[in-house]
PDB file of C-alpha atoms in Angstrom:
ATOM      1  CA  MET A   1      85.681  67.183  62.541  1.00 68.00           C
ATOM      2  CA  TYR A   2      86.733  70.639  61.485  1.00 65.00           C
ATOM      3  CA  LYS A   3      84.141  72.311  63.724  1.00 68.00           C
ATOM      4  CA  TYR A   4      85.191  70.450  66.461  1.00 62.00           C
ATOM      5  CA  LEU A   5      88.625  71.388  66.108  1.00 59.00           C
ATOM      6  CA  LEU A   6      87.853  75.045  65.287  1.00 57.00           C
ATOM      7  CA  ILE A   7      85.888  75.297  68.576  1.00 66.00           C
ATOM      8  CA  THR A   8      88.478  73.720  70.699  1.00 67.00           C
ATOM      9  CA  LEU A   9      90.980  76.369  69.302  1.00 58.00           C
ATOM     10  CA  PHE A  10      88.641  79.261  69.809  1.00 56.00           C
ATOM     11  CA  LEU A  11      87.932  77.919  73.410  1.00 56.00           C
ATOM     12  CA  ALA A  12      91.682  77.419  74.182  1.00 58.00           C
ATOM     13  CA  GLN A  13      92.506  81.048  72.826  1.00 63.00           C
ATOM     14  CA  PHE A  14      89.878  82.318  74.922  1.00 55.00           C
ATOM     15  CA  SER A  15      90.757  80.766  78.197  1.00 57.00           C
ATOM     16  CA  PHE A  16      94.265  81.770  77.945  1.00 58.00           C
ATOM     17  CA  SER A  17      93.355  85.531  76.937  1.00 55.00           C
ATOM     18  CA  GLN A  18      91.753  86.390  80.237  1.00 56.00           C
ATOM     19  CA  VAL A  19      93.124  89.138  82.166  1.00 63.00           C
ATOM     20  CA  SER A  20      93.817  88.023  85.866  1.00 76.00           C
ATOM     21  CA  MET A  21      92.688  90.270  88.438  1.00 81.00           C
ATOM     22  CA  THR A  22      94.097  89.790  92.041  1.00 84.00           C
ATOM     23  CA  THR A  23      93.933  92.063  95.143  1.00 83.00           C
ATOM     24  CA  TYR A  24      96.752  92.872  97.541  1.00 82.00           C
ATOM     25  CA  LYS A  25      96.602  94.278 101.279  1.00 83.00           C
ATOM     26  CA  TYR A  26     100.292  95.244 102.009  1.00 83.00           C
ATOM     27  CA  GLY A  27     102.550  97.649  99.890  1.00 87.00           C
ATOM     28  CA  TYR A  28     105.408  99.481 100.630  1.00 89.00           C
ATOM     29  CA  ASN A  29     105.000 103.143 102.159  1.00 92.00           C
ATOM     30  CA  GLY A  30     107.725 105.875 102.374  1.00 91.00           C
ATOM     31  CA  MET A  31     109.580 108.831 101.088  1.00 92.00           C
ATOM     32  CA  GLU A  32     111.003 107.955  97.497  1.00 92.00           C
ATOM     33  CA  LEU A  33     112.355 111.029  96.309  1.00 93.00           C
ATOM     34  CA  ILE A  34     113.291 114.374  97.812  1.00 94.00           C
ATOM     35  CA  VAL A  35     114.102 117.263  95.366  1.00 94.00           C
ATOM     36  CA  LYS A  36     115.828 120.309  96.656  1.00 95.00           C
ATOM     37  CA  SER A  37     116.238 123.675  95.063  1.00 90.00           C
ATOM     38  CA  LYS A  38     116.987 127.436  96.202  1.00 91.00           C
ATOM     39  CA  ASN A  39     113.391 128.112  96.631  1.00 92.00           C
ATOM     40  CA  GLU A  40     111.479 125.144  97.703  1.00 94.00           C
ATOM     41  CA  THR A  41     112.001 121.245  98.922  1.00 96.00           C
ATOM     42  CA  ILE A  42     109.655 118.667  97.286  1.00 95.00           C
ATOM     43  CA  ILE A  43     109.068 115.463  99.064  1.00 96.00           C
ATOM     44  CA  ILE A  44     107.350 112.566  97.012  1.00 96.00           C
ATOM     45  CA  SER A  45     106.020 109.742  99.045  1.00 95.00           C
ATOM     46  CA  THR A  46     104.365 106.683  97.845  1.00 95.00           C
ATOM     47  CA  PHE A  47     101.643 104.440  99.695  1.00 95.00           C
ATOM     48  CA  ASN A  48     100.743 100.911  99.017  1.00 93.00           C
ATOM     49  CA  SER A  49     103.388 100.634  96.449  1.00 92.00           C
ATOM     50  CA  LYS A  50     105.154  97.591  94.866  1.00 91.00           C
ATOM     51  CA  LYS A  51     108.950  97.234  95.436  1.00 90.00           C
ATOM     52  CA  ALA A  52     109.798  96.888  91.734  1.00 91.00           C
ATOM     53  CA  ILE A  53     108.350  99.816  90.461  1.00 93.00           C
ATOM     54  CA  LYS A  54     108.198 102.479  93.209  1.00 91.00           C
ATOM     55  CA  ASP A  55     111.428 104.553  92.431  1.00 93.00           C
ATOM     56  CA  GLU A  56     110.211 104.872  88.860  1.00 95.00           C
ATOM     57  CA  ILE A  57     106.719 105.745  89.762  1.00 94.00           C
ATOM     58  CA  ALA A  58     107.816 108.341  92.028  1.00 94.00           C
ATOM     59  CA  GLN A  59     109.943 109.827  89.525  1.00 95.00           C
ATOM     60  CA  LYS A  60     107.242 110.216  86.931  1.00 94.00           C
ATOM     61  CA  VAL A  61     104.911 111.768  89.740  1.00 94.00           C
ATOM     62  CA  TYR A  62     107.448 114.220  90.160  1.00 94.00           C
ATOM     63  CA  ASP A  63     107.945 114.913  86.399  1.00 93.00           C
ATOM     64  CA  HIS A  64     103.812 115.354  86.286  1.00 92.00           C
ATOM     65  CA  PHE A  65     104.087 117.661  88.996  1.00 91.00           C
ATOM     66  CA  LYS A  66     106.770 119.732  87.600  1.00 91.00           C
ATOM     67  CA  ASN A  67     104.892 120.117  84.402  1.00 90.00           C
ATOM     68  CA  SER A  68     102.071 121.200  86.104  1.00 84.00           C
ATOM     69  CA  GLN A  69      99.687 118.374  85.163  1.00 78.00           C
ATOM     70  CA  ILE A  70      98.427 117.397  88.594  1.00 85.00           C
ATOM     71  CA  ASN A  71      96.473 118.913  91.282  1.00 87.00           C
ATOM     72  CA  SER A  72      95.515 117.729  94.970  1.00 90.00           C
ATOM     73  CA  GLY A  73      93.155 115.168  94.826  1.00 91.00           C
ATOM     74  CA  ASP A  74      93.196 114.093  91.027  1.00 90.00           C
ATOM     75  CA  THR A  75      93.339 110.528  90.310  1.00 93.00           C
ATOM     76  CA  ILE A  76      96.175 110.089  87.504  1.00 92.00           C
ATOM     77  CA  SER A  77      97.794 107.242  85.468  1.00 94.00           C
ATOM     78  CA  ILE A  78     101.445 106.985  84.853  1.00 94.00           C
ATOM     79  CA  GLN A  79     102.880 104.497  82.691  1.00 95.00           C
ATOM     80  CA  GLY A  80     106.201 102.967  83.578  1.00 92.00           C
ATOM     81  CA  ASN A  81     108.580 100.362  82.008  1.00 94.00           C
ATOM     82  CA  ASP A  82     106.736  97.364  83.717  1.00 92.00           C
ATOM     83  CA  ALA A  83     103.323  98.414  84.661  1.00 94.00           C
ATOM     84  CA  LYS A  84     100.712 101.116  84.181  1.00 96.00           C
ATOM     85  CA  VAL A  85      99.812 102.580  87.732  1.00 96.00           C
ATOM     86  CA  THR A  86      96.411 104.452  88.721  1.00 95.00           C
ATOM     87  CA  GLY A  87      96.104 106.313  92.005  1.00 95.00           C
ATOM     88  CA  LYS A  88      95.316 109.239  94.040  1.00 95.00           C
ATOM     89  CA  CYS A  89      97.481 112.295  94.373  1.00 94.00           C
ATOM     90  CA  PHE A  90      97.545 114.602  97.369  1.00 96.00           C
ATOM     91  CA  ILE A  91      99.795 117.701  97.450  1.00 95.00           C
ATOM     92  CA  SER A  92     100.214 119.814 100.545  1.00 95.00           C
ATOM     93  CA  ARG A  93     102.414 122.991 100.827  1.00 93.00           C
ATOM     94  CA  LYS A  94     103.857 124.624 103.913  1.00 94.00           C
ATOM     95  CA  LYS A  95     106.099 127.630 103.376  1.00 92.00           C
ATOM     96  CA  LYS A  96     109.292 126.315 101.350  1.00 94.00           C
ATOM     97  CA  LEU A  97     108.147 122.463 101.769  1.00 96.00           C
ATOM     98  CA  ILE A  98     105.856 120.592  99.192  1.00 95.00           C
ATOM     99  CA  SER A  99     104.644 117.224 100.104  1.00 96.00           C
ATOM    100  CA  ILE A 100     103.209 114.882  97.159  1.00 96.00           C
ATOM    101  CA  ASN A 101     101.859 111.800  98.550  1.00 96.00           C
ATOM    102  CA  PHE A 102     100.718 109.159  95.739  1.00 96.00           C
ATOM    103  CA  TYR A 103      98.511 106.484  96.867  1.00 95.00           C
ATOM    104  CA  TYR A 104      98.350 103.389  94.400  1.00 95.00           C
ATOM    105  CA  GLU A 105      94.875 102.182  93.824  1.00 94.00           C
ATOM    106  CA  LYS A 106      95.592  99.869  90.679  1.00 95.00           C
ATOM    107  CA  ILE A 107      98.664  98.323  89.027  1.00 95.00           C
ATOM    108  CA  GLU A 108      98.262  96.867  85.402  1.00 94.00           C
ATOM    109  CA  TRP A 109     101.236  94.801  84.718  1.00 93.00           C
ATOM    110  CA  ASN A 110     102.517  94.626  81.071  1.00 91.00           C
ATOM    111  CA  ASN A 111     102.149  90.721  81.162  1.00 89.00           C
ATOM    112  CA  GLY A 112      98.182  91.322  81.424  1.00 88.00           C
ATOM    113  CA  SER A 113      97.581  90.879  85.040  1.00 90.00           C
ATOM    114  CA  ILE A 114      95.905  93.358  87.429  1.00 92.00           C
ATOM    115  CA  GLU A 115      96.411  94.198  90.833  1.00 92.00           C
ATOM    116  CA  LEU A 116      94.062  96.210  92.960  1.00 92.00           C
ATOM    117  CA  TYR A 117      95.044  97.679  96.219  1.00 90.00           C
ATOM    118  CA  LYS A 118      92.475  96.447  99.129  1.00 87.00           C
ATOM    119  CA  LYS A 119      91.973  98.268 102.549  1.00 79.00           C
ATOM    120  CA  THR A 120      92.317  95.959 105.381  1.00 67.00           C
TER     121      THR A 120
END
């Protein structure tokens, strides 16, 4: 009897602990942050983002750039308050304008679910 109870508890724990992985096709695209100084203007744009975290992630992308932690074409992971976002970052410079484009690829929410961006 104890064996059946132990097996049932083990299977219940296993079934509730699985990570749910989903895909999404549509996200928010646009300029999220513009930083101006005497020498340059930096524009942070995000693509395929989720509305709930897009502003926070854009600020953290800027912080990574400001600390010289990213280069164009790098895949980076950024930990936010609600989720960890992984994506590609592309940087282009034209005179005093710096454009940083961050493309979401994977969002790992703190509740355990994972969302992957799927191109249409």
